[in-house]
Short mmCIF file of C-alpha atoms in Angstrom, two decimals:
data_model
loop_
_atom_site.label_atom_id
_atom_site.label_comp_id
_atom_site.label_asym_id
_atom_site.label_seq_id
_atom_site.Cartn_x
_atom_site.Cartn_y
_atom_site.Cartn_z
CA MET A 1 63.50 3.39 -31.06
CA ALA A 2 61.02 2.56 -33.78
CA SER A 3 57.76 4.47 -33.80
CA VAL A 4 54.19 3.56 -34.63
CA VAL A 5 51.04 5.56 -35.29
CA LEU A 6 48.05 4.34 -33.29
CA ASP A 7 44.70 4.45 -35.01
CA THR A 8 41.77 5.72 -32.96
CA ASP A 9 40.61 2.25 -31.87
CA VAL A 10 44.09 1.25 -30.67
CA ALA A 11 44.56 4.62 -28.93
CA SER A 12 41.18 4.29 -27.22
CA LEU A 13 41.87 0.75 -26.04
CA SER A 14 45.29 1.83 -24.80
CA PHE A 15 43.83 4.79 -22.90
CA LYS A 16 41.25 2.49 -21.29
CA ARG A 17 43.97 -0.10 -20.55
CA GLN A 18 42.01 -2.69 -22.51
CA LEU A 19 44.48 -3.60 -25.25
CA PRO A 20 44.38 -7.35 -25.83
CA PRO A 21 47.75 -9.16 -25.82
CA LYS A 22 47.72 -9.54 -29.61
CA LEU A 23 47.70 -5.72 -29.87
CA VAL A 24 50.18 -5.10 -27.05
CA GLN A 25 52.94 -7.36 -28.38
CA PRO A 26 53.60 -5.48 -31.66
CA LEU A 27 53.74 -2.17 -29.77
CA ILE A 28 56.42 -3.16 -27.25
CA ASN A 29 59.56 -1.01 -27.56
CA LYS A 30 57.88 1.35 -30.02
CA ARG A 31 57.25 5.06 -29.53
CA PRO A 32 53.54 5.74 -30.07
CA PHE A 33 52.17 8.67 -32.05
CA ILE A 34 48.62 9.67 -32.91
CA THR A 35 47.39 11.90 -35.71
CA PHE A 36 45.38 15.08 -35.62
CA ALA A 37 42.40 13.00 -36.81
CA THR A 38 42.64 10.62 -33.85
CA LEU A 39 42.94 13.55 -31.45
CA GLY A 40 39.78 14.96 -33.00
CA GLU A 41 37.92 11.66 -32.70
CA LEU A 42 38.92 11.18 -29.06
CA THR A 43 37.78 14.74 -28.30
CA LYS A 44 34.50 14.11 -30.12
CA TRP A 45 33.88 10.92 -28.16
CA ALA A 46 34.49 12.70 -24.84
CA ASP A 47 32.01 15.43 -25.79
CA GLN A 48 29.36 13.11 -27.24
CA ARG A 49 29.52 10.82 -24.25
CA HIS A 50 29.41 13.70 -21.75
CA TRP A 51 32.58 12.62 -19.97
CA ALA A 52 33.06 13.94 -16.46
CA GLN A 53 35.84 16.49 -15.96
CA TRP A 54 38.07 13.98 -14.14
CA ARG A 55 37.92 11.61 -17.10
CA ARG A 56 38.71 14.42 -19.56
CA GLU A 57 41.71 15.35 -17.39
CA ARG A 58 42.84 11.74 -17.42
CA LEU A 59 42.65 11.71 -21.23
CA LYS A 60 44.52 15.02 -21.40
CA HIS A 61 47.26 13.61 -19.15
CA TRP A 62 47.49 10.41 -21.22
CA LEU A 63 47.69 12.41 -24.44
CA SER A 64 50.44 14.65 -23.02
CA GLY A 65 52.86 11.75 -23.44
CA ILE A 66 51.95 11.01 -27.05
CA PRO A 67 53.07 13.29 -29.89
CA VAL A 68 50.42 14.30 -32.42
CA LEU A 69 51.26 14.25 -36.12
CA PRO A 70 49.75 17.39 -37.65
CA GLY A 71 47.90 17.77 -40.90
CA THR A 72 50.11 19.35 -43.53
CA GLU A 73 49.93 20.05 -47.24
CA SER A 74 51.72 16.75 -47.87
CA VAL A 75 49.23 14.88 -45.67
CA SER A 76 46.33 16.57 -47.48
CA ARG A 77 47.66 15.55 -50.87
CA ARG A 78 48.14 11.96 -49.70
CA TRP A 79 44.58 11.93 -48.36
CA GLY A 80 43.29 13.12 -51.72
CA GLU A 81 45.27 10.44 -53.57
CA ILE A 82 44.12 7.65 -51.24
CA SER A 83 40.50 8.81 -51.26
CA ALA A 84 40.40 9.12 -55.05
CA ALA A 85 42.00 5.71 -55.58
CA ALA A 86 39.53 4.06 -53.19
CA ALA A 87 36.55 5.77 -54.83
CA LEU A 88 37.75 4.79 -58.30
CA ARG A 89 37.96 1.16 -57.13
CA GLY A 90 34.41 1.46 -55.80
CA ARG A 91 35.65 1.00 -52.23
CA PRO A 92 35.60 4.37 -50.47
CA ARG A 93 37.12 4.25 -47.00
CA PRO A 94 36.04 6.03 -43.79
CA GLN A 95 37.44 9.56 -43.82
CA ASN A 96 39.26 9.47 -40.49
CA ASP A 97 40.90 6.13 -41.30
CA THR A 98 42.06 7.68 -44.56
CA TRP A 99 43.48 10.73 -42.74
CA VAL A 100 45.44 8.45 -40.39
CA ALA A 101 46.76 6.44 -43.34
CA ALA A 102 47.70 9.65 -45.17
CA CYS A 103 49.67 10.83 -42.13
CA CYS A 104 51.49 7.50 -41.95
CA LEU A 105 52.44 7.71 -45.62
CA ALA A 106 53.44 11.37 -45.49
CA TYR A 107 55.54 10.93 -42.34
CA GLU A 108 56.73 7.43 -43.32
CA GLU A 109 55.53 5.88 -40.07
CA ALA A 110 54.19 2.41 -39.28
CA TYR A 111 50.45 2.14 -38.67
CA ALA A 112 48.85 0.13 -35.81
CA LYS A 113 45.23 -0.55 -36.69
CA ALA A 114 43.18 -2.76 -34.38
CA TRP A 115 41.85 -5.07 -37.08
CA SER A 116 45.21 -5.45 -38.85
CA ILE A 117 47.41 -6.67 -35.99
#
């Protein structure tokens, strides 16, 4: 089965069961992954928004079925390359988006980003 890395927006919409059909279709029959950066962002959102314990447990249960790609030396190097290239072009990218992209490149995985599908 092919796999795909969900960016934080796609993961959030999936968790909330609010993925629009145009986002669902490309994910059918694909094994989803998230990155350490997305896990961090989802955790941050839960804390910042003062989620109730039941909602945190629901997120924890949902995440238990989705493998997390860890940050590694290879991922870090890719992040540095991507970040430097973007800065040199005068188009720096958001850090967490760059971490997700670096994971996809390092692990050679497809990337599902909400605005690109």
